[in-house]
Amino acid sequence: MRRILGVALLVTVVAGCGGEQGPAGDPSTSAAAASSAASPSSVGVGAPGWPGVGGEGKCPYLGSADVAQFNGQQVGKVKLGGEGERPACFFFRPNGEEQLRVRIFTGTEAEAKALVDSVAPVATSSPVTLDGGWKGGAQPTEKGAVFAVAKGGTAVAAVSNQKRTIAPKRAVEKAIEAVK
């Protein structure tokens, strides 16, 4: 069942990929542009991509005050993507630019690892390990930084518009608390 949901999500994301753009129509204005590896259109086969940005809401596992502290920018709006109790959370600055996106994914171990590799590719990222057996990668990118880890069939990933990996790392650590 999880495999079917993962494939359905991947098909939906791939079908909806026309290039993600910021509010001004400039794809470079969003945290999604922080890494081409983190964009839904570059996710490889078997790797679940980022769900599309949906309506406004409250992120169930990461608060706006935490994001403002981690990322060093005020949060204007929070939008959710996907379905379920752990949707992807997209945090925007008051000017409408996306500053941080975070996702908790649960599926097969192979899918979780593929998601981590699509966000923080093993070939280019620095290996990271967090308490509790979470492993993955982190790297600064042209437009920001990424941090992603997996444990079993669960992956947690973050993309920030900040160049230092500490912001997405702290967001991932906070999101992991919701997994426990």
Short mmCIF file of N, CA and C in Angstrom, two decimals:
data_model
loop_
_atom_site.label_atom_id
_atom_site.label_comp_id
_atom_site.label_asym_id
_atom_site.label_seq_id
_atom_site.Cartn_x
_atom_site.Cartn_y
_atom_site.Cartn_z
N MET A 1 0.82 -1.19 0.00
CA MET A 1 0.00 0.00 0.00
C MET A 1 0.86 1.25 0.00
N ARG A 2 1.93 1.26 0.84
CA ARG A 2 2.81 2.42 0.88
C ARG A 2 3.50 2.62 -0.46
N ARG A 3 3.87 1.51 -1.11
CA ARG A 3 4.54 1.60 -2.41
C ARG A 3 3.59 2.26 -3.41
N ILE A 4 2.32 1.87 -3.39
CA ILE A 4 1.34 2.44 -4.31
C ILE A 4 1.18 3.93 -4.05
N LEU A 5 1.08 4.31 -2.77
CA LEU A 5 0.95 5.72 -2.43
C LEU A 5 2.18 6.50 -2.86
N GLY A 6 3.36 5.92 -2.65
CA GLY A 6 4.61 6.58 -3.06
C GLY A 6 4.67 6.78 -4.56
N VAL A 7 4.29 5.75 -5.31
CA VAL A 7 4.28 5.85 -6.77
C VAL A 7 3.24 6.87 -7.22
N ALA A 8 2.05 6.85 -6.59
CA ALA A 8 1.00 7.81 -6.95
C ALA A 8 1.48 9.23 -6.69
N LEU A 9 2.17 9.45 -5.56
CA LEU A 9 2.69 10.78 -5.25
C LEU A 9 3.74 11.19 -6.28
N LEU A 10 4.63 10.27 -6.63
CA LEU A 10 5.66 10.56 -7.61
C LEU A 10 5.03 10.93 -8.95
N VAL A 11 4.02 10.17 -9.39
CA VAL A 11 3.36 10.46 -10.65
C VAL A 11 2.70 11.84 -10.60
N THR A 12 2.06 12.14 -9.48
CA THR A 12 1.41 13.44 -9.32
C THR A 12 2.44 14.57 -9.38
N VAL A 13 3.57 14.39 -8.69
CA VAL A 13 4.60 15.43 -8.68
C VAL A 13 5.20 15.60 -10.06
N VAL A 14 5.53 14.49 -10.72
CA VAL A 14 6.13 14.58 -12.05
C VAL A 14 5.15 15.22 -13.02
N ALA A 15 3.88 14.85 -12.95
CA ALA A 15 2.88 15.42 -13.85
C ALA A 15 2.70 16.91 -13.61
N GLY A 16 2.88 17.35 -12.37
CA GLY A 16 2.66 18.75 -12.05
C GLY A 16 3.91 19.61 -12.15
N CYS A 17 5.02 19.05 -12.61
CA CYS A 17 6.26 19.81 -12.66
C CYS A 17 6.35 20.61 -13.94
N GLY A 18 6.09 21.87 -13.81
CA GLY A 18 6.28 22.76 -14.94
C GLY A 18 7.33 23.78 -14.57
N GLY A 19 8.08 23.50 -13.52
CA GLY A 19 9.06 24.44 -13.02
C GLY A 19 8.43 25.26 -11.92
N GLU A 20 8.98 25.15 -10.73
CA GLU A 20 8.42 25.85 -9.59
C GLU A 20 8.88 27.28 -9.61
N GLN A 21 7.99 28.22 -9.41
CA GLN A 21 8.35 29.62 -9.46
C GLN A 21 7.92 30.32 -8.19
N GLY A 22 8.67 31.35 -7.87
CA GLY A 22 8.32 32.19 -6.73
C GLY A 22 7.16 33.10 -7.11
N PRO A 23 6.69 33.89 -6.17
CA PRO A 23 5.54 34.73 -6.39
C PRO A 23 5.71 35.73 -7.53
N ALA A 24 6.92 36.15 -7.80
CA ALA A 24 7.13 37.12 -8.87
C ALA A 24 7.37 36.44 -10.20
N GLY A 25 7.23 35.10 -10.25
CA GLY A 25 7.44 34.37 -11.49
C GLY A 25 8.90 34.04 -11.74
N ASP A 26 9.76 34.34 -10.79
CA ASP A 26 11.18 34.09 -10.93
C ASP A 26 11.53 32.84 -10.13
N PRO A 27 11.94 31.74 -10.80
CA PRO A 27 12.21 30.52 -10.08
C PRO A 27 13.36 30.65 -9.08
N SER A 28 14.19 31.65 -9.19
CA SER A 28 15.31 31.79 -8.27
C SER A 28 14.91 32.41 -6.94
N THR A 29 13.65 32.80 -6.78
CA THR A 29 13.24 33.46 -5.53
C THR A 29 12.82 32.50 -4.45
N SER A 30 12.76 31.22 -4.72
CA SER A 30 12.27 30.29 -3.70
C SER A 30 13.38 29.43 -3.13
N ALA A 31 13.13 28.89 -1.95
CA ALA A 31 14.07 27.96 -1.35
C ALA A 31 14.16 26.70 -2.19
N ALA A 32 13.12 26.43 -2.97
CA ALA A 32 13.15 25.27 -3.85
C ALA A 32 14.27 25.39 -4.86
N ALA A 33 14.61 26.60 -5.23
CA ALA A 33 15.70 26.82 -6.16
C ALA A 33 17.05 26.70 -5.48
N ALA A 34 17.05 26.45 -4.16
CA ALA A 34 18.30 26.35 -3.41
C ALA A 34 19.18 25.24 -3.96
N SER A 35 18.58 24.23 -4.53
CA SER A 35 19.36 23.14 -5.09
C SER A 35 18.57 22.46 -6.18
N SER A 36 19.19 22.30 -7.34
CA SER A 36 18.48 21.58 -8.39
C SER A 36 18.25 20.15 -7.96
N ALA A 37 19.10 19.64 -7.06
CA ALA A 37 18.90 18.29 -6.55
C ALA A 37 17.64 18.18 -5.72
N ALA A 38 17.19 19.29 -5.16
CA ALA A 38 16.03 19.24 -4.29
C ALA A 38 14.74 19.55 -5.02
N SER A 39 14.81 19.88 -6.29
CA SER A 39 13.59 20.23 -7.00
C SER A 39 12.85 18.98 -7.44
N PRO A 40 11.52 19.03 -7.43
CA PRO A 40 10.75 17.86 -7.79
C PRO A 40 11.06 17.33 -9.19
N SER A 41 11.40 18.19 -10.11
CA SER A 41 11.62 17.74 -11.48
C SER A 41 12.89 16.94 -11.65
N SER A 42 13.80 16.99 -10.66
CA SER A 42 15.04 16.25 -10.81
C SER A 42 15.08 14.99 -9.95
N VAL A 43 13.98 14.66 -9.30
CA VAL A 43 13.94 13.47 -8.46
C VAL A 43 13.96 12.24 -9.34
N GLY A 44 14.86 11.29 -9.05
CA GLY A 44 14.98 10.10 -9.85
C GLY A 44 13.84 9.12 -9.64
N VAL A 45 13.79 8.11 -10.51
CA VAL A 45 12.76 7.10 -10.42
C VAL A 45 12.87 6.39 -9.08
N GLY A 46 11.75 6.21 -8.41
CA GLY A 46 11.72 5.55 -7.12
C GLY A 46 11.89 6.51 -5.95
N ALA A 47 12.33 7.74 -6.23
CA ALA A 47 12.49 8.73 -5.17
C ALA A 47 11.23 9.58 -5.09
N PRO A 48 10.61 9.64 -3.93
CA PRO A 48 9.44 10.50 -3.79
C PRO A 48 9.87 11.97 -3.87
N GLY A 49 9.14 12.76 -4.62
CA GLY A 49 9.47 14.17 -4.77
C GLY A 49 8.74 15.02 -3.76
N TRP A 50 8.92 16.32 -3.86
CA TRP A 50 8.22 17.26 -3.00
C TRP A 50 6.81 17.43 -3.52
N PRO A 51 5.83 17.38 -2.65
CA PRO A 51 4.46 17.67 -3.11
C PRO A 51 4.36 19.15 -3.47
N GLY A 52 3.38 19.48 -4.28
CA GLY A 52 3.17 20.87 -4.65
C GLY A 52 2.76 21.71 -3.45
N VAL A 53 3.02 23.00 -3.54
CA VAL A 53 2.64 23.92 -2.47
C VAL A 53 1.13 24.09 -2.50
N GLY A 54 0.49 23.84 -1.39
CA GLY A 54 -0.96 23.96 -1.31
C GLY A 54 -1.39 25.23 -0.59
N GLY A 55 -2.47 25.13 0.14
CA GLY A 55 -3.04 26.27 0.84
C GLY A 55 -2.33 26.56 2.15
N GLU A 56 -2.68 27.71 2.71
CA GLU A 56 -2.10 28.11 3.99
C GLU A 56 -2.57 27.17 5.10
N GLY A 57 -1.72 27.02 6.09
CA GLY A 57 -2.06 26.18 7.23
C GLY A 57 -0.96 26.26 8.27
N LYS A 58 -1.11 25.48 9.32
CA LYS A 58 -0.11 25.42 10.38
C LYS A 58 0.65 24.11 10.24
N CYS A 59 1.97 24.21 10.20
CA CYS A 59 2.79 23.00 10.11
C CYS A 59 2.65 22.23 11.41
N PRO A 60 2.27 20.94 11.34
CA PRO A 60 2.03 20.17 12.56
C PRO A 60 3.29 19.75 13.32
N TYR A 61 4.46 19.92 12.71
CA TYR A 61 5.68 19.46 13.37
C TYR A 61 6.78 20.52 13.45
N LEU A 62 6.54 21.71 12.95
CA LEU A 62 7.56 22.76 12.99
C LEU A 62 6.87 24.11 13.05
N GLY A 63 7.12 24.85 14.11
CA GLY A 63 6.47 26.14 14.30
C GLY A 63 7.17 27.28 13.59
N SER A 64 6.40 28.33 13.29
CA SER A 64 6.95 29.51 12.62
C SER A 64 8.03 30.19 13.46
N ALA A 65 7.85 30.21 14.78
CA ALA A 65 8.86 30.83 15.65
C ALA A 65 10.18 30.07 15.57
N ASP A 66 10.10 28.74 15.50
CA ASP A 66 11.32 27.93 15.35
C ASP A 66 12.01 28.25 14.03
N VAL A 67 11.24 28.31 12.96
CA VAL A 67 11.80 28.59 11.64
C VAL A 67 12.45 29.96 11.63
N ALA A 68 11.80 30.95 12.21
CA ALA A 68 12.38 32.30 12.27
C ALA A 68 13.72 32.27 13.00
N GLN A 69 13.78 31.49 14.07
CA GLN A 69 15.03 31.38 14.82
C GLN A 69 16.09 30.62 14.03
N PHE A 70 15.75 29.48 13.45
CA PHE A 70 16.70 28.65 12.70
C PHE A 70 17.22 29.37 11.46
N ASN A 71 16.28 29.97 10.71
CA ASN A 71 16.61 30.51 9.40
C ASN A 71 16.98 31.99 9.44
N GLY A 72 16.72 32.65 10.58
CA GLY A 72 17.11 34.04 10.72
C GLY A 72 16.25 35.02 9.93
N GLN A 73 15.03 34.62 9.59
CA GLN A 73 14.13 35.47 8.83
C GLN A 73 12.72 35.34 9.40
N GLN A 74 11.96 36.43 9.36
CA GLN A 74 10.58 36.36 9.81
C GLN A 74 9.77 35.47 8.87
N VAL A 75 8.74 34.85 9.41
CA VAL A 75 7.84 34.01 8.63
C VAL A 75 6.57 34.80 8.37
N GLY A 76 6.23 34.96 7.10
CA GLY A 76 5.00 35.66 6.74
C GLY A 76 3.82 34.71 6.61
N LYS A 77 4.03 33.62 5.86
CA LYS A 77 2.98 32.63 5.64
C LYS A 77 3.57 31.23 5.72
N VAL A 78 2.70 30.29 6.06
CA VAL A 78 3.06 28.87 6.03
C VAL A 78 2.05 28.20 5.13
N LYS A 79 2.55 27.41 4.18
CA LYS A 79 1.67 26.64 3.31
C LYS A 79 2.03 25.18 3.43
N LEU A 80 1.04 24.33 3.18
CA LEU A 80 1.22 22.90 3.31
C LEU A 80 1.10 22.24 1.95
N GLY A 81 1.76 21.11 1.80
CA GLY A 81 1.67 20.34 0.56
C GLY A 81 1.52 18.88 0.88
N GLY A 82 0.77 18.18 0.08
CA GLY A 82 0.55 16.76 0.33
C GLY A 82 -0.61 16.57 1.29
N GLU A 83 -0.76 15.33 1.72
CA GLU A 83 -1.88 14.99 2.61
C GLU A 83 -1.38 14.25 3.83
N GLY A 84 -2.28 14.02 4.76
CA GLY A 84 -1.94 13.23 5.94
C GLY A 84 -1.56 14.10 7.11
N GLU A 85 -1.15 13.42 8.17
CA GLU A 85 -0.83 14.13 9.41
C GLU A 85 0.54 14.79 9.37
N ARG A 86 1.36 14.47 8.37
CA ARG A 86 2.69 15.08 8.24
C ARG A 86 2.88 15.63 6.83
N PRO A 87 2.17 16.69 6.49
CA PRO A 87 2.35 17.27 5.14
C PRO A 87 3.70 17.96 5.04
N ALA A 88 4.15 18.20 3.82
CA ALA A 88 5.35 19.03 3.63
C ALA A 88 4.97 20.44 4.04
N CYS A 89 5.90 21.14 4.68
CA CYS A 89 5.63 22.50 5.15
C CYS A 89 6.55 23.47 4.41
N PHE A 90 5.95 24.54 3.90
CA PHE A 90 6.65 25.56 3.14
C PHE A 90 6.52 26.88 3.90
N PHE A 91 7.64 27.47 4.28
CA PHE A 91 7.64 28.70 5.05
C PHE A 91 8.09 29.85 4.16
N PHE A 92 7.31 30.92 4.17
CA PHE A 92 7.58 32.07 3.30
C PHE A 92 7.92 33.30 4.12
N ARG A 93 8.78 34.14 3.56
CA ARG A 93 9.11 35.43 4.17
C ARG A 93 7.92 36.37 3.99
N PRO A 94 7.88 37.48 4.73
CA PRO A 94 6.79 38.44 4.55
C PRO A 94 6.67 38.99 3.12
N ASN A 95 7.78 39.01 2.36
CA ASN A 95 7.73 39.49 0.98
C ASN A 95 7.26 38.42 -0.01
N GLY A 96 6.91 37.23 0.49
CA GLY A 96 6.38 36.17 -0.36
C GLY A 96 7.39 35.16 -0.85
N GLU A 97 8.68 35.38 -0.62
CA GLU A 97 9.70 34.43 -1.05
C GLU A 97 9.75 33.23 -0.11
N GLU A 98 9.85 32.05 -0.69
CA GLU A 98 9.98 30.85 0.13
C GLU A 98 11.36 30.85 0.77
N GLN A 99 11.39 30.60 2.08
CA GLN A 99 12.67 30.58 2.78
C GLN A 99 13.08 29.18 3.24
N LEU A 100 12.10 28.31 3.49
CA LEU A 100 12.42 26.98 4.00
C LEU A 100 11.29 26.03 3.66
N ARG A 101 11.66 24.81 3.27
CA ARG A 101 10.68 23.74 3.09
C ARG A 101 11.18 22.52 3.85
N VAL A 102 10.26 21.80 4.47
CA VAL A 102 10.60 20.63 5.27
C VAL A 102 9.62 19.52 4.94
N ARG A 103 10.12 18.30 4.89
CA ARG A 103 9.25 17.17 4.60
C ARG A 103 9.63 15.97 5.45
N ILE A 104 8.61 15.31 5.99
CA ILE A 104 8.78 14.01 6.63
C ILE A 104 8.11 13.00 5.70
N PHE A 105 8.89 12.02 5.28
CA PHE A 105 8.36 10.99 4.38
C PHE A 105 8.44 9.64 5.07
N THR A 106 7.39 8.84 4.93
CA THR A 106 7.40 7.47 5.44
C THR A 106 6.99 6.55 4.30
N GLY A 107 7.81 5.56 4.04
CA GLY A 107 7.58 4.60 2.97
C GLY A 107 8.53 3.44 3.15
N THR A 108 9.09 2.95 2.06
CA THR A 108 10.07 1.87 2.16
C THR A 108 11.45 2.47 2.46
N GLU A 109 12.34 1.63 2.93
CA GLU A 109 13.70 2.08 3.21
C GLU A 109 14.37 2.60 1.93
N ALA A 110 14.13 1.91 0.81
CA ALA A 110 14.72 2.34 -0.47
C ALA A 110 14.18 3.71 -0.89
N GLU A 111 12.89 3.95 -0.71
CA GLU A 111 12.30 5.25 -1.06
C GLU A 111 12.86 6.36 -0.17
N ALA A 112 12.99 6.07 1.12
CA ALA A 112 13.53 7.06 2.05
C ALA A 112 14.96 7.44 1.67
N LYS A 113 15.78 6.44 1.37
CA LYS A 113 17.16 6.71 0.96
C LYS A 113 17.19 7.47 -0.37
N ALA A 114 16.30 7.12 -1.28
CA ALA A 114 16.25 7.82 -2.58
C ALA A 114 15.87 9.28 -2.39
N LEU A 115 14.94 9.56 -1.47
CA LEU A 115 14.57 10.95 -1.20
C LEU A 115 15.77 11.72 -0.65
N VAL A 116 16.47 11.13 0.30
CA VAL A 116 17.66 11.78 0.87
C VAL A 116 18.67 12.05 -0.24
N ASP A 117 18.92 11.07 -1.09
CA ASP A 117 19.90 11.23 -2.16
C ASP A 117 19.45 12.27 -3.19
N SER A 118 18.15 12.43 -3.36
CA SER A 118 17.67 13.44 -4.32
C SER A 118 17.81 14.85 -3.77
N VAL A 119 17.76 15.00 -2.45
CA VAL A 119 17.89 16.32 -1.82
C VAL A 119 19.36 16.65 -1.55
N ALA A 120 20.10 15.70 -1.00
CA ALA A 120 21.51 15.87 -0.66
C ALA A 120 22.27 14.69 -1.27
N PRO A 121 22.59 14.78 -2.57
CA PRO A 121 23.20 13.65 -3.26
C PRO A 121 24.47 13.12 -2.59
N VAL A 122 24.55 11.81 -2.47
CA VAL A 122 25.69 11.16 -1.84
C VAL A 122 26.98 11.58 -2.54
N ALA A 123 26.94 11.74 -3.85
CA ALA A 123 28.13 12.07 -4.62
C ALA A 123 28.71 13.45 -4.30
N THR A 124 27.87 14.38 -3.83
CA THR A 124 28.36 15.75 -3.63
C THR A 124 28.21 16.28 -2.21
N SER A 125 27.37 15.66 -1.41
CA SER A 125 27.11 16.20 -0.06
C SER A 125 28.08 15.63 0.97
N SER A 126 28.15 16.32 2.09
CA SER A 126 28.93 15.83 3.22
C SER A 126 28.07 14.85 4.02
N PRO A 127 28.60 13.69 4.37
CA PRO A 127 27.82 12.73 5.14
C PRO A 127 27.51 13.29 6.53
N VAL A 128 26.29 13.02 7.00
CA VAL A 128 25.89 13.45 8.33
C VAL A 128 25.22 12.30 9.07
N THR A 129 25.35 12.33 10.39
CA THR A 129 24.70 11.36 11.26
C THR A 129 24.11 12.12 12.43
N LEU A 130 22.86 11.83 12.74
CA LEU A 130 22.20 12.42 13.90
C LEU A 130 21.93 11.32 14.92
N ASP A 131 21.75 11.71 16.17
CA ASP A 131 21.44 10.76 17.23
C ASP A 131 20.24 9.91 16.83
N GLY A 132 20.27 8.66 17.22
CA GLY A 132 19.15 7.77 16.96
C GLY A 132 19.29 6.98 15.66
N GLY A 133 20.45 7.09 15.00
CA GLY A 133 20.68 6.29 13.79
C GLY A 133 20.25 6.95 12.49
N TRP A 134 20.00 8.25 12.48
CA TRP A 134 19.62 8.98 11.26
C TRP A 134 20.89 9.28 10.47
N LYS A 135 20.89 8.93 9.17
CA LYS A 135 22.07 9.15 8.32
C LYS A 135 21.64 9.78 7.01
N GLY A 136 22.51 10.63 6.49
CA GLY A 136 22.20 11.28 5.22
C GLY A 136 23.30 12.22 4.80
N GLY A 137 22.89 13.40 4.29
CA GLY A 137 23.87 14.34 3.79
C GLY A 137 23.43 15.78 3.95
N ALA A 138 24.41 16.68 3.82
CA ALA A 138 24.15 18.11 3.89
C ALA A 138 25.13 18.81 2.96
N GLN A 139 24.66 19.92 2.39
CA GLN A 139 25.57 20.69 1.56
C GLN A 139 25.01 22.08 1.30
N PRO A 140 25.92 23.07 1.20
CA PRO A 140 25.49 24.36 0.70
C PRO A 140 25.29 24.22 -0.81
N THR A 141 24.42 25.03 -1.34
CA THR A 141 24.14 25.00 -2.78
C THR A 141 24.28 26.41 -3.33
N GLU A 142 24.05 26.56 -4.60
CA GLU A 142 24.15 27.87 -5.24
C GLU A 142 23.20 28.89 -4.62
N LYS A 143 22.02 28.45 -4.22
CA LYS A 143 20.99 29.36 -3.71
C LYS A 143 20.64 29.15 -2.24
N GLY A 144 21.37 28.30 -1.52
CA GLY A 144 21.04 28.06 -0.13
C GLY A 144 21.76 26.84 0.41
N ALA A 145 21.02 25.99 1.12
CA ALA A 145 21.61 24.79 1.70
C ALA A 145 20.53 23.72 1.88
N VAL A 146 20.98 22.46 1.92
CA VAL A 146 20.07 21.33 2.10
C VAL A 146 20.61 20.43 3.20
N PHE A 147 19.67 19.69 3.83
CA PHE A 147 20.02 18.72 4.87
C PHE A 147 18.95 17.65 4.81
N ALA A 148 19.35 16.39 4.70
CA ALA A 148 18.38 15.30 4.62
C ALA A 148 18.96 14.05 5.27
N VAL A 149 18.12 13.34 6.02
CA VAL A 149 18.53 12.10 6.68
C VAL A 149 17.41 11.07 6.59
N ALA A 150 17.80 9.81 6.75
CA ALA A 150 16.82 8.73 6.75
C ALA A 150 17.17 7.73 7.83
N LYS A 151 16.14 7.03 8.26
CA LYS A 151 16.29 5.94 9.23
C LYS A 151 15.19 4.95 8.89
N GLY A 152 15.57 3.76 8.47
CA GLY A 152 14.56 2.80 8.03
C GLY A 152 13.79 3.36 6.86
N GLY A 153 12.47 3.32 6.95
CA GLY A 153 11.62 3.81 5.87
C GLY A 153 11.18 5.25 6.04
N THR A 154 11.83 5.99 6.93
CA THR A 154 11.46 7.39 7.16
C THR A 154 12.61 8.31 6.76
N ALA A 155 12.26 9.37 6.05
CA ALA A 155 13.24 10.39 5.67
C ALA A 155 12.72 11.75 6.11
N VAL A 156 13.64 12.61 6.49
CA VAL A 156 13.31 14.00 6.83
C VAL A 156 14.29 14.87 6.06
N ALA A 157 13.73 15.83 5.30
CA ALA A 157 14.56 16.67 4.45
C ALA A 157 14.16 18.13 4.60
N ALA A 158 15.14 19.02 4.45
CA ALA A 158 14.87 20.45 4.49
C ALA A 158 15.74 21.16 3.47
N VAL A 159 15.16 22.19 2.86
CA VAL A 159 15.85 23.05 1.90
C VAL A 159 15.67 24.48 2.39
N SER A 160 16.79 25.19 2.55
CA SER A 160 16.75 26.56 3.06
C SER A 160 17.35 27.52 2.04
N ASN A 161 16.92 28.78 2.12
CA ASN A 161 17.52 29.80 1.26
C ASN A 161 18.79 30.37 1.90
N GLN A 162 19.18 29.89 3.07
CA GLN A 162 20.40 30.32 3.74
C GLN A 162 21.56 29.43 3.30
N LYS A 163 22.73 29.99 3.15
CA LYS A 163 23.91 29.27 2.65
C LYS A 163 24.48 28.25 3.63
N ARG A 164 24.25 28.46 4.91
CA ARG A 164 24.83 27.55 5.90
C ARG A 164 23.87 26.39 6.16
N THR A 165 24.41 25.19 6.32
CA THR A 165 23.58 24.00 6.52
C THR A 165 22.98 23.91 7.92
N ILE A 166 23.36 24.79 8.83
CA ILE A 166 22.82 24.73 10.19
C ILE A 166 21.31 24.98 10.21
N ALA A 167 20.81 25.87 9.36
CA ALA A 167 19.36 26.17 9.35
C ALA A 167 18.55 24.93 8.96
N PRO A 168 18.84 24.29 7.81
CA PRO A 168 18.05 23.09 7.51
C PRO A 168 18.32 21.95 8.48
N LYS A 169 19.52 21.88 9.03
CA LYS A 169 19.81 20.83 10.02
C LYS A 169 18.92 20.98 11.24
N ARG A 170 18.82 22.19 11.77
CA ARG A 170 17.99 22.42 12.95
C ARG A 170 16.52 22.16 12.66
N ALA A 171 16.07 22.51 11.46
CA ALA A 171 14.68 22.23 11.07
C ALA A 171 14.44 20.72 11.02
N VAL A 172 15.39 19.97 10.47
CA VAL A 172 15.27 18.51 10.40
C VAL A 172 15.27 17.92 11.81
N GLU A 173 16.16 18.39 12.67
CA GLU A 173 16.20 17.87 14.05
C GLU A 173 14.87 18.10 14.76
N LYS A 174 14.28 19.27 14.58
CA LYS A 174 13.00 19.57 15.20
C LYS A 174 11.89 18.68 14.62
N ALA A 175 11.90 18.49 13.31
CA ALA A 175 10.90 17.64 12.66
C ALA A 175 11.02 16.18 13.11
N ILE A 176 12.24 15.73 13.35
CA ILE A 176 12.45 14.35 13.82
C ILE A 176 11.77 14.12 15.16
N GLU A 177 11.68 15.15 15.98
CA GLU A 177 11.00 15.00 17.27
C GLU A 177 9.54 14.55 17.06
N ALA A 178 8.93 14.93 15.96
CA ALA A 178 7.54 14.55 15.66
C ALA A 178 7.44 13.08 15.23
N VAL A 179 8.55 12.53 14.78
CA VAL A 179 8.57 11.14 14.31
C VAL A 179 8.63 10.18 15.48
N LYS A 180 9.25 10.60 16.55
CA LYS A 180 9.46 9.73 17.72
C LYS A 180 8.18 9.36 18.40
#
